[in-house]
PDB file of C-alpha atoms in Angstrom:
ATOM      1  CA  MET A   1     111.249 192.030 149.016  1.00 48.00           C
ATOM      2  CA  SER A   2     108.284 190.910 150.966  1.00 52.00           C
ATOM      3  CA  GLN A   3     108.516 187.817 153.113  1.00 54.00           C
ATOM      4  CA  GLU A   4     105.556 185.494 153.389  1.00 56.00           C
ATOM      5  CA  ILE A   5     104.404 184.897 156.897  1.00 54.00           C
ATOM      6  CA  ASN A   6     103.116 181.342 157.665  1.00 54.00           C
ATOM      7  CA  PHE A   7     100.534 181.588 160.387  1.00 51.00           C
ATOM      8  CA  VAL A   8     100.005 177.776 160.427  1.00 51.00           C
ATOM      9  CA  SER A   9     102.925 175.965 162.032  1.00 54.00           C
ATOM     10  CA  PRO A  10     102.990 172.160 162.445  1.00 58.00           C
ATOM     11  CA  ILE A  11     102.083 171.067 165.909  1.00 67.00           C
ATOM     12  CA  ILE A  12     104.066 167.819 165.570  1.00 70.00           C
ATOM     13  CA  THR A  13     107.150 167.491 163.491  1.00 81.00           C
ATOM     14  CA  PRO A  14     107.701 164.413 161.274  1.00 78.00           C
ATOM     15  CA  ALA A  15     110.232 163.077 163.725  1.00 79.00           C
ATOM     16  CA  GLY A  16     107.734 163.481 166.519  1.00 78.00           C
ATOM     17  CA  LYS A  17     105.107 161.634 164.473  1.00 79.00           C
ATOM     18  CA  LEU A  18     107.492 158.735 163.992  1.00 82.00           C
ATOM     19  CA  VAL A  19     108.249 158.521 167.693  1.00 80.00           C
ATOM     20  CA  LEU A  20     104.548 158.768 168.592  1.00 82.00           C
ATOM     21  CA  LEU A  21     103.507 156.044 166.146  1.00 81.00           C
ATOM     22  CA  GLY A  22     106.314 153.788 167.350  1.00 82.00           C
ATOM     23  CA  MET A  23     105.208 154.153 170.959  1.00 83.00           C
ATOM     24  CA  LEU A  24     101.579 153.540 169.960  1.00 79.00           C
ATOM     25  CA  SER A  25     102.566 150.348 168.103  1.00 77.00           C
ATOM     26  CA  MET A  26     104.498 149.046 171.103  1.00 79.00           C
ATOM     27  CA  ALA A  27     101.544 149.785 173.375  1.00 76.00           C
ATOM     28  CA  LEU A  28      99.165 147.918 171.070  1.00 71.00           C
ATOM     29  CA  MET A  29     101.522 144.937 170.948  1.00 74.00           C
ATOM     30  CA  VAL A  30     101.652 144.809 174.753  1.00 72.00           C
ATOM     31  CA  LEU A  31      97.874 145.089 175.012  1.00 69.00           C
ATOM     32  CA  ASP A  32      97.457 142.398 172.333  1.00 66.00           C
ATOM     33  CA  ASN A  33      99.561 139.959 174.319  1.00 68.00           C
ATOM     34  CA  ARG A  34      97.985 140.652 177.725  1.00 66.00           C
ATOM     35  CA  TYR A  35      94.290 141.358 177.170  1.00 61.00           C
ATOM     36  CA  ALA A  36      91.803 138.919 175.542  1.00 60.00           C
ATOM     37  CA  ALA A  37      89.294 141.708 174.807  1.00 57.00           C
ATOM     38  CA  LEU A  38      91.683 143.204 172.281  1.00 62.00           C
ATOM     39  CA  GLN A  39      92.033 139.771 170.684  1.00 66.00           C
ATOM     40  CA  GLN A  40      88.257 139.678 170.214  1.00 68.00           C
ATOM     41  CA  ALA A  41      88.227 143.168 168.738  1.00 67.00           C
ATOM     42  CA  LYS A  42      91.028 142.159 166.397  1.00 67.00           C
ATOM     43  CA  SER A  43      88.940 139.179 165.248  1.00 72.00           C
ATOM     44  CA  TYR A  44      85.938 141.440 164.559  1.00 71.00           C
ATOM     45  CA  VAL A  45      88.064 143.842 162.569  1.00 69.00           C
ATOM     46  CA  ALA A  46      89.586 140.956 160.521  1.00 70.00           C
ATOM     47  CA  THR A  47      86.102 139.585 159.820  1.00 78.00           C
ATOM     48  CA  GLY A  48      84.879 142.986 158.707  1.00 74.00           C
ATOM     49  CA  LEU A  49      87.858 143.524 156.467  1.00 71.00           C
ATOM     50  CA  TYR A  50      87.627 140.061 154.779  1.00 74.00           C
ATOM     51  CA  PRO A  51      85.251 141.185 151.959  1.00 81.00           C
ATOM     52  CA  LEU A  52      87.633 144.028 151.148  1.00 77.00           C
ATOM     53  CA  GLN A  53      90.563 141.621 151.183  1.00 75.00           C
ATOM     54  CA  TRP A  54      88.634 139.186 148.914  1.00 78.00           C
ATOM     55  CA  VAL A  55      87.846 141.979 146.440  1.00 78.00           C
ATOM     56  CA  ALA A  56      91.462 143.107 146.529  1.00 78.00           C
ATOM     57  CA  ARG A  57      92.664 139.572 145.746  1.00 77.00           C
ATOM     58  CA  GLN A  58      90.355 139.036 142.759  1.00 78.00           C
ATOM     59  CA  PRO A  59      92.361 140.858 140.069  1.00 81.00           C
ATOM     60  CA  ALA A  60      95.449 138.812 140.893  1.00 77.00           C
ATOM     61  CA  GLN A  61      93.346 135.644 141.035  1.00 78.00           C
ATOM     62  CA  TRP A  62      91.809 136.448 137.656  1.00 83.00           C
ATOM     63  CA  VAL A  63      95.238 136.987 136.162  1.00 80.00           C
ATOM     64  CA  ARG A  64      96.483 133.686 137.572  1.00 79.00           C
ATOM     65  CA  SER A  65      93.337 131.838 136.396  1.00 79.00           C
ATOM     66  CA  GLY A  66      93.561 133.371 132.925  1.00 78.00           C
ATOM     67  CA  THR A  67      97.236 132.510 132.637  1.00 80.00           C
ATOM     68  CA  SER A  68      96.596 128.946 133.825  1.00 78.00           C
ATOM     69  CA  TYR A  69      93.659 128.594 131.384  1.00 79.00           C
ATOM     70  CA  MET A  70      95.741 129.766 128.442  1.00 81.00           C
ATOM     71  CA  GLN A  71      98.599 127.459 129.420  1.00 81.00           C
ATOM     72  CA  ASP A  72      96.228 124.487 129.814  1.00 81.00           C
ATOM     73  CA  LYS A  73      94.521 125.310 126.514  1.00 82.00           C
ATOM     74  CA  GLN A  74      97.838 125.532 124.697  1.00 84.00           C
ATOM     75  CA  GLN A  75      98.976 122.264 126.266  1.00 86.00           C
ATOM     76  CA  LEU A  76      95.711 120.578 125.239  1.00 85.00           C
ATOM     77  CA  LEU A  77      96.068 121.889 121.683  1.00 83.00           C
ATOM     78  CA  VAL A  78      99.613 120.561 121.474  1.00 83.00           C
ATOM     79  CA  GLU A  79      98.540 117.202 122.946  1.00 84.00           C
ATOM     80  CA  ASN A  80      95.551 117.019 120.595  1.00 80.00           C
ATOM     81  CA  ALA A  81      97.776 117.710 117.590  1.00 75.00           C
ATOM     82  CA  ARG A  82     100.222 115.052 118.761  1.00 78.00           C
ATOM     83  CA  LEU A  83      97.423 112.500 119.202  1.00 80.00           C
ATOM     84  CA  LYS A  84      95.979 113.323 115.768  1.00 72.00           C
ATOM     85  CA  GLU A  85      99.391 112.867 114.198  1.00 67.00           C
ATOM     86  CA  GLY A  86      99.877 109.569 116.023  1.00 71.00           C
ATOM     87  CA  ASN A  87      96.421 108.388 114.984  1.00 71.00           C
ATOM     88  CA  ALA A  88      97.130 109.303 111.356  1.00 67.00           C
ATOM     89  CA  ARG A  89     100.417 107.400 111.478  1.00 65.00           C
ATOM     90  CA  LEU A  90      98.739 104.321 112.976  1.00 68.00           C
ATOM     91  CA  SER A  91      95.939 104.487 110.425  1.00 62.00           C
ATOM     92  CA  MET A  92      98.461 104.716 107.597  1.00 53.00           C
ATOM     93  CA  GLN A  93     100.448 101.797 109.035  1.00 61.00           C
ATOM     94  CA  LEU A  94      97.279  99.686 109.214  1.00 62.00           C
ATOM     95  CA  GLN A  95      96.400 100.585 105.638  1.00 56.00           C
ATOM     96  CA  LEU A  96      99.903  99.703 104.465  1.00 52.00           C
ATOM     97  CA  GLN A  97      99.941  96.466 106.446  1.00 59.00           C
ATOM     98  CA  ALA A  98      96.464  95.320 105.348  1.00 59.00           C
ATOM     99  CA  PRO A  99      97.586  94.023 101.915  1.00 58.00           C
ATOM    100  CA  ALA A 100     100.585  92.287 103.477  1.00 61.00           C
ATOM    101  CA  ALA A 101      98.355  90.695 106.124  1.00 62.00           C
ATOM    102  CA  ARG A 102      95.901  89.550 103.456  1.00 63.00           C
ATOM    103  CA  GLU A 103      98.717  88.072 101.355  1.00 62.00           C
ATOM    104  CA  LEU A 104     100.131  86.357 104.441  1.00 64.00           C
ATOM    105  CA  GLY A 105      96.710  84.838 105.117  1.00 67.00           C
ATOM    106  CA  GLU A 106      96.525  83.612 101.523  1.00 64.00           C
ATOM    107  CA  LEU A 107      99.986  82.054 101.774  1.00 65.00           C
ATOM    108  CA  LYS A 108      99.152  80.283 105.037  1.00 64.00           C
ATOM    109  CA  THR A 109      95.926  78.892 103.585  1.00 66.00           C
ATOM    110  CA  LEU A 110      97.620  77.773 100.372  1.00 64.00           C
ATOM    111  CA  ASN A 111     100.405  76.105 102.346  1.00 66.00           C
ATOM    112  CA  ARG A 112      97.757  74.127 104.242  1.00 64.00           C
ATOM    113  CA  LEU A 113      95.964  73.227 101.010  1.00 60.00           C
ATOM    114  CA  GLN A 114      99.083  72.159  99.126  1.00 57.00           C
ATOM    115  CA  PRO A 115      99.537  68.715 100.720  1.00 59.00           C
ATOM    116  CA  LEU A 116      95.768  68.131 100.593  1.00 54.00           C
ATOM    117  CA  LEU A 117      95.516  68.769  96.850  1.00 54.00           C
ATOM    118  CA  THR A 118      98.807  67.203  95.840  1.00 60.00           C
ATOM    119  CA  PRO A 119     102.342  67.412  97.206  1.00 61.00           C
ATOM    120  CA  GLN A 120     103.520  68.470  93.735  1.00 75.00           C
ATOM    121  CA  ALA A 121     101.341  71.616  93.625  1.00 82.00           C
ATOM    122  CA  VAL A 122     103.407  74.714  92.813  1.00 86.00           C
ATOM    123  CA  LEU A 123     102.911  77.999  94.664  1.00 87.00           C
ATOM    124  CA  ALA A 124     103.020  81.039  92.342  1.00 88.00           C
ATOM    125  CA  GLU A 125     102.419  84.771  92.601  1.00 89.00           C
ATOM    126  CA  ILE A 126     100.087  86.721  90.323  1.00 90.00           C
ATOM    127  CA  VAL A 127     102.025  89.560  88.708  1.00 88.00           C
ATOM    128  CA  SER A 128      99.712  91.050  86.043  1.00 78.00           C
ATOM    129  CA  ASN A 129      96.680  90.589  83.832  1.00 63.00           C
ATOM    130  CA  GLY A 130      98.787  88.744  81.266  1.00 47.00           C
ATOM    131  CA  ARG A 131      99.759  89.623  77.741  1.00 49.00           C
ATOM    132  CA  ILE A 132      96.124  90.227  76.776  1.00 52.00           C
ATOM    133  CA  PRO A 133      94.710  93.042  78.953  1.00 53.00           C
ATOM    134  CA  GLN A 134      91.433  91.309  79.746  1.00 59.00           C
ATOM    135  CA  ALA A 135      89.852  90.495  83.075  1.00 65.00           C
ATOM    136  CA  ASP A 136      89.712  86.762  82.292  1.00 83.00           C
ATOM    137  CA  ARG A 137      93.488  86.171  82.111  1.00 89.00           C
ATOM    138  CA  ILE A 138      96.326  86.539  84.608  1.00 92.00           C
ATOM    139  CA  LEU A 139     100.097  86.025  84.529  1.00 93.00           C
ATOM    140  CA  ILE A 140     101.890  84.030  87.245  1.00 93.00           C
ATOM    141  CA  THR A 141     105.563  83.827  88.242  1.00 91.00           C
ATOM    142  CA  LYS A 142     106.124  80.132  87.539  1.00 91.00           C
ATOM    143  CA  GLY A 143     106.535  78.468  84.151  1.00 93.00           C
ATOM    144  CA  SER A 144     107.873  75.379  82.429  1.00 92.00           C
ATOM    145  CA  GLY A 145     111.056  75.667  84.475  1.00 92.00           C
ATOM    146  CA  SER A 146     108.962  74.839  87.548  1.00 90.00           C
ATOM    147  CA  GLY A 147     107.139  71.962  85.861  1.00 91.00           C
ATOM    148  CA  ILE A 148     104.069  73.974  84.847  1.00 93.00           C
ATOM    149  CA  ARG A 149     102.229  72.610  81.783  1.00 93.00           C
ATOM    150  CA  VAL A 150      99.367  73.774  79.607  1.00 94.00           C
ATOM    151  CA  GLY A 151      96.101  72.495  81.055  1.00 92.00           C
ATOM    152  CA  ASP A 152      97.182  72.497  84.707  1.00 93.00           C
ATOM    153  CA  PRO A 153      94.331  73.681  86.963  1.00 93.00           C
ATOM    154  CA  VAL A 154      94.971  76.687  89.205  1.00 93.00           C
ATOM    155  CA  SER A 155      93.374  77.419  92.593  1.00 89.00           C
ATOM    156  CA  ASP A 156      93.562  80.180  95.170  1.00 86.00           C
ATOM    157  CA  GLU A 157      92.851  79.671  98.870  1.00 83.00           C
ATOM    158  CA  GLN A 158      89.075  79.720  98.288  1.00 87.00           C
ATOM    159  CA  GLY A 159      88.590  77.635  95.180  1.00 88.00           C
ATOM    160  CA  LEU A 160      89.257  77.011  91.493  1.00 93.00           C
ATOM    161  CA  ILE A 161      90.492  80.136  89.742  1.00 93.00           C
ATOM    162  CA  GLY A 162      91.395  78.907  86.246  1.00 94.00           C
ATOM    163  CA  GLN A 163      93.619  76.792  84.016  1.00 94.00           C
ATOM    164  CA  VAL A 164      97.080  77.281  82.495  1.00 95.00           C
ATOM    165  CA  THR A 165      96.691  78.132  78.795  1.00 94.00           C
ATOM    166  CA  ALA A 166     100.209  79.281  77.830  1.00 94.00           C
ATOM    167  CA  VAL A 167     103.621  78.484  79.307  1.00 95.00           C
ATOM    168  CA  GLN A 168     106.999  80.227  79.119  1.00 94.00           C
ATOM    169  CA  PRO A 169     110.171  79.208  80.955  1.00 94.00           C
ATOM    170  CA  ALA A 170     109.633  81.586  83.895  1.00 92.00           C
ATOM    171  CA  THR A 171     105.968  82.583  83.611  1.00 93.00           C
ATOM    172  CA  ALA A 172     102.610  81.141  82.639  1.00 95.00           C
ATOM    173  CA  GLU A 173      99.296  82.562  81.523  1.00 94.00           C
ATOM    174  CA  VAL A 174      96.177  81.423  83.333  1.00 94.00           C
ATOM    175  CA  THR A 175      92.697  81.768  81.864  1.00 93.00           C
ATOM    176  CA  LEU A 176      90.081  82.349  84.547  1.00 94.00           C
ATOM    177  CA  ILE A 177      87.020  80.146  84.902  1.00 94.00           C
ATOM    178  CA  ASN A 178      84.675  82.965  83.854  1.00 92.00           C
ATOM    179  CA  HIS A 179      86.097  82.800  80.294  1.00 91.00           C
ATOM    180  CA  ARG A 180      83.296  82.249  77.781  1.00 89.00           C
ATOM    181  CA  GLN A 181      84.792  78.985  76.475  1.00 88.00           C
ATOM    182  CA  PHE A 182      85.339  77.441  79.904  1.00 90.00           C
ATOM    183  CA  VAL A 183      83.383  74.285  80.794  1.00 93.00           C
ATOM    184  CA  ILE A 184      84.071  72.601  84.140  1.00 94.00           C
ATOM    185  CA  PRO A 185      82.755  69.157  85.148  1.00 94.00           C
ATOM    186  CA  ALA A 186      81.144  69.787  88.532  1.00 94.00           C
ATOM    187  CA  MET A 187      78.838  68.318  91.121  1.00 91.00           C
ATOM    188  CA  VAL A 188      76.721  69.549  94.007  1.00 93.00           C
ATOM    189  CA  ALA A 189      78.819  68.942  97.116  1.00 89.00           C
ATOM    190  CA  GLU A 190      75.839  67.983  99.291  1.00 88.00           C
ATOM    191  CA  SER A 191      73.937  65.688  96.919  1.00 88.00           C
ATOM    192  CA  GLY A 192      76.668  64.547  94.516  1.00 89.00           C
ATOM    193  CA  VAL A 193      74.532  65.353  91.452  1.00 92.00           C
ATOM    194  CA  ARG A 194      76.875  65.938  88.519  1.00 92.00           C
ATOM    195  CA  THR A 195      76.571  68.900  86.165  1.00 94.00           C
ATOM    196  CA  LEU A 196      78.608  71.342  84.070  1.00 94.00           C
ATOM    197  CA  VAL A 197      79.578  74.910  84.987  1.00 95.00           C
ATOM    198  CA  TYR A 198      80.088  77.334  82.084  1.00 94.00           C
ATOM    199  CA  GLY A 199      82.037  80.587  81.935  1.00 92.00           C
ATOM    200  CA  ARG A 200      79.970  83.562  80.820  1.00 88.00           C
ATOM    201  CA  GLY A 201      82.505  86.371  80.521  1.00 82.00           C
ATOM    202  CA  ASP A 202      81.497  88.285  83.636  1.00 80.00           C
ATOM    203  CA  MET A 203      80.270  85.386  85.767  1.00 87.00           C
ATOM    204  CA  LEU A 204      79.513  81.652  85.837  1.00 93.00           C
ATOM    205  CA  ASP A 205      76.478  79.826  84.522  1.00 92.00           C
ATOM    206  CA  LEU A 206      74.710  76.561  85.355  1.00 92.00           C
ATOM    207  CA  ARG A 207      72.714  76.034  82.168  1.00 87.00           C
ATOM    208  CA  TYR A 208      71.290  72.542  82.195  1.00 89.00           C
ATOM    209  CA  PHE A 209      70.598  71.506  85.778  1.00 93.00           C
ATOM    210  CA  PRO A 210      67.293  69.561  85.721  1.00 92.00           C
ATOM    211  CA  VAL A 211      64.489  70.605  88.035  1.00 91.00           C
ATOM    212  CA  SER A 212      64.016  66.936  88.901  1.00 91.00           C
ATOM    213  CA  ALA A 213      67.235  67.140  90.965  1.00 92.00           C
ATOM    214  CA  GLU A 214      67.564  68.982  94.263  1.00 91.00           C
ATOM    215  CA  LEU A 215      69.267  72.404  94.091  1.00 93.00           C
ATOM    216  CA  LYS A 216      68.875  75.249  96.540  1.00 92.00           C
ATOM    217  CA  GLU A 217      70.375  78.555  97.552  1.00 93.00           C
ATOM    218  CA  GLY A 218      73.664  78.106  99.417  1.00 93.00           C
ATOM    219  CA  ASP A 219      74.647  74.836  97.703  1.00 94.00           C
ATOM    220  CA  LEU A 220      78.341  74.547  96.849  1.00 94.00           C
ATOM    221  CA  LEU A 221      79.449  73.353  93.427  1.00 95.00           C
ATOM    222  CA  VAL A 222      82.805  71.534  93.391  1.00 92.00           C
ATOM    223  CA  THR A 223      84.906  69.804  90.760  1.00 90.00           C
ATOM    224  CA  SER A 224      83.716  66.254  90.097  1.00 88.00           C
ATOM    225  CA  GLY A 225      87.096  64.880  88.984  1.00 85.00           C
ATOM    226  CA  ILE A 226      85.655  62.809  86.132  1.00 86.00           C
ATOM    227  CA  ASP A 227      87.788  64.567  83.478  1.00 81.00           C
ATOM    228  CA  SER A 228      91.131  63.656  85.157  1.00 78.00           C
ATOM    229  CA  ILE A 229      92.210  67.320  84.897  1.00 85.00           C
ATOM    230  CA  TYR A 230      90.626  68.904  87.960  1.00 86.00           C
ATOM    231  CA  PRO A 231      91.013  66.968  91.226  1.00 84.00           C
ATOM    232  CA  ALA A 232      87.630  66.219  92.773  1.00 85.00           C
ATOM    233  CA  GLY A 233      86.342  68.492  95.512  1.00 86.00           C
ATOM    234  CA  ILE A 234      87.811  71.893  94.590  1.00 88.00           C
ATOM    235  CA  PRO A 235      85.140  74.584  95.223  1.00 91.00           C
ATOM    236  CA  ILE A 236      83.929  76.272  92.035  1.00 94.00           C
ATOM    237  CA  ALA A 237      80.932  78.401  92.942  1.00 95.00           C
ATOM    238  CA  LYS A 238      78.176  78.982  95.453  1.00 95.00           C
ATOM    239  CA  VAL A 239      74.523  78.982  94.382  1.00 95.00           C
ATOM    240  CA  LEU A 240      72.989  82.375  95.162  1.00 94.00           C
ATOM    241  CA  ARG A 241      69.638  81.653  93.497  1.00 92.00           C
ATOM    242  CA  ALA A 242      67.934  78.513  92.192  1.00 91.00           C
ATOM    243  CA  ASP A 243      64.477  79.009  90.673  1.00 90.00           C
ATOM    244  CA  ARG A 244      62.409  76.441  88.830  1.00 86.00           C
ATOM    245  CA  ASN A 245      61.892  78.087  85.473  1.00 75.00           C
ATOM    246  CA  SER A 246      58.353  77.506  84.198  1.00 72.00           C
ATOM    247  CA  GLY A 247      58.300  76.224  80.653  1.00 80.00           C
ATOM    248  CA  THR A 248      61.752  74.604  80.772  1.00 86.00           C
ATOM    249  CA  PRO A 249      63.029  71.508  82.558  1.00 91.00           C
ATOM    250  CA  TYR A 250      66.034  73.380  83.984  1.00 91.00           C
ATOM    251  CA  TYR A 251      66.738  75.661  86.927  1.00 92.00           C
ATOM    252  CA  ARG A 252      67.361  79.361  86.473  1.00 91.00           C
ATOM    253  CA  THR A 253      70.410  80.010  88.662  1.00 92.00           C
ATOM    254  CA  THR A 254      72.804  82.703  89.823  1.00 92.00           C
ATOM    255  CA  LEU A 255      76.311  81.609  90.849  1.00 95.00           C
ATOM    256  CA  GLN A 256      79.089  83.327  92.766  1.00 94.00           C
ATOM    257  CA  PRO A 257      82.665  82.108  92.105  1.00 94.00           C
ATOM    258  CA  ALA A 258      84.289  80.640  95.189  1.00 92.00           C
ATOM    259  CA  ALA A 259      87.729  81.981  94.222  1.00 90.00           C
ATOM    260  CA  HIS A 260      88.780  85.633  94.314  1.00 88.00           C
ATOM    261  CA  LEU A 261      89.107  85.944  90.549  1.00 87.00           C
ATOM    262  CA  ASN A 262      90.222  89.581  90.530  1.00 84.00           C
ATOM    263  CA  SER A 263      91.873  90.056  93.912  1.00 82.00           C
ATOM    264  CA  SER A 264      94.013  87.016  94.734  1.00 84.00           C
ATOM    265  CA  SER A 265      97.770  87.511  95.064  1.00 85.00           C
ATOM    266  CA  TYR A 266      98.962  83.888  95.220  1.00 86.00           C
ATOM    267  CA  VAL A 267      97.746  80.662  93.624  1.00 87.00           C
ATOM    268  CA  LEU A 268      98.498  76.952  93.576  1.00 87.00           C
ATOM    269  CA  VAL A 269      99.155  75.283  90.220  1.00 90.00           C
ATOM    270  CA  ILE A 270      97.976  71.667  90.459  1.00 87.00           C
ATOM    271  CA  PRO A 271      99.672  69.105  88.176  1.00 86.00           C
ATOM    272  CA  GLN A 272      97.354  67.130  85.920  1.00 82.00           C
ATOM    273  CA  LYS A 273      97.092  63.406  86.167  1.00 70.00           C
ATOM    274  CA  PRO A 274      99.510  61.700  83.735  1.00 62.00           C
ATOM    275  CA  GLN A 275      96.745  60.426  81.453  1.00 55.00           C
ATOM    276  CA  ALA A 276      95.220  63.899  81.149  1.00 53.00           C
ATOM    277  CA  ALA A 277      98.563  65.533  80.409  1.00 51.00           C
ATOM    278  CA  ALA A 278      99.311  62.944  77.724  1.00 48.00           C
ATOM    279  CA  ARG A 279      96.070  63.846  75.916  1.00 50.00           C
ATOM    280  CA  LEU A 280      96.835  67.592  75.933  1.00 48.00           C
ATOM    281  CA  PRO A 281      99.873  68.728  73.860  1.00 44.00           C
ATOM    282  CA  GLU A 282     102.023  71.601  75.080  1.00 42.00           C
ATOM    283  CA  SER A 283     100.951  73.816  72.176  1.00 36.00           C
ATOM    284  CA  ALA A 284      97.263  73.421  72.967  1.00 37.00           C
ATOM    285  CA  SER A 285      95.296  75.780  75.125  1.00 39.00           C
ATOM    286  CA  ALA A 286      92.140  75.152  77.076  1.00 52.00           C
ATOM    287  CA  PRO A 287      90.088  77.068  76.322  1.00 60.00           C
ATOM    288  CA  ALA A 288      91.331  78.054  72.888  1.00 48.00           C
ATOM    289  CA  GLU A 289      93.064  81.408  72.494  1.00 49.00           C
ATOM    290  CA  GLU A 290      90.968  84.174  70.965  1.00 49.00           C
ATOM    291  CA  GLU A 291      92.394  85.957  67.948  1.00 42.00           C
TER     292      GLU A 291
END
């Protein structure tokens, strides 16, 4: 067998290298502590190496920045979802509370009106459109057991809404003032000029108001009280338009009911004066029932 001959032998063994480097390190430490020139050289070397150190730090910095960005983004998404859910809940609560708040406002207004109209006025709730599914009739939760009688006027918090036309022990049917057979003695609140307001099915009508009398847009028509059924001063309608119609001695008008005919939840039933109730039998209806 042939034996390889190594002509290159290490000058310094690994152990010798370790000892040499250790001695060199100790010498540099001593020089660093005793000589300011080496301190200056050290500063120059550190300054020269800073760009390399900055480049070396960037990958780790990018990783940290990316991780922080993803964490912040996820946190913002979670917070945004939570805020959207909270906003939806609050919006739903407001929507659910709006009808209750409106009904509470109606009740407060009606409670203030009750002693002004008459202490005997009866507060009732509207429960349906009545036994005849038409827009000009409603059913309320008070009847003859609460002293309600046919012919009693009915008002919401804004104005006259109708008249009782049928009574049962626990409920009553109210015909709204826009019924075609309704005629209400009225007067202009500002001037006191008396007139009649007619129901027209879908709205109210002022048919025979003479152009010789003063009538203008914005005037309020109220009950005159001359029929002993409707107390004087209950708002009926607001005048939206009043034009002198050429060729006739009467105004051409457009009226808006003061009451919320199709959206009220509570009403006041106002007892008639004794003389009016005596003239109207319980079996009668005003206006007459349609077959």
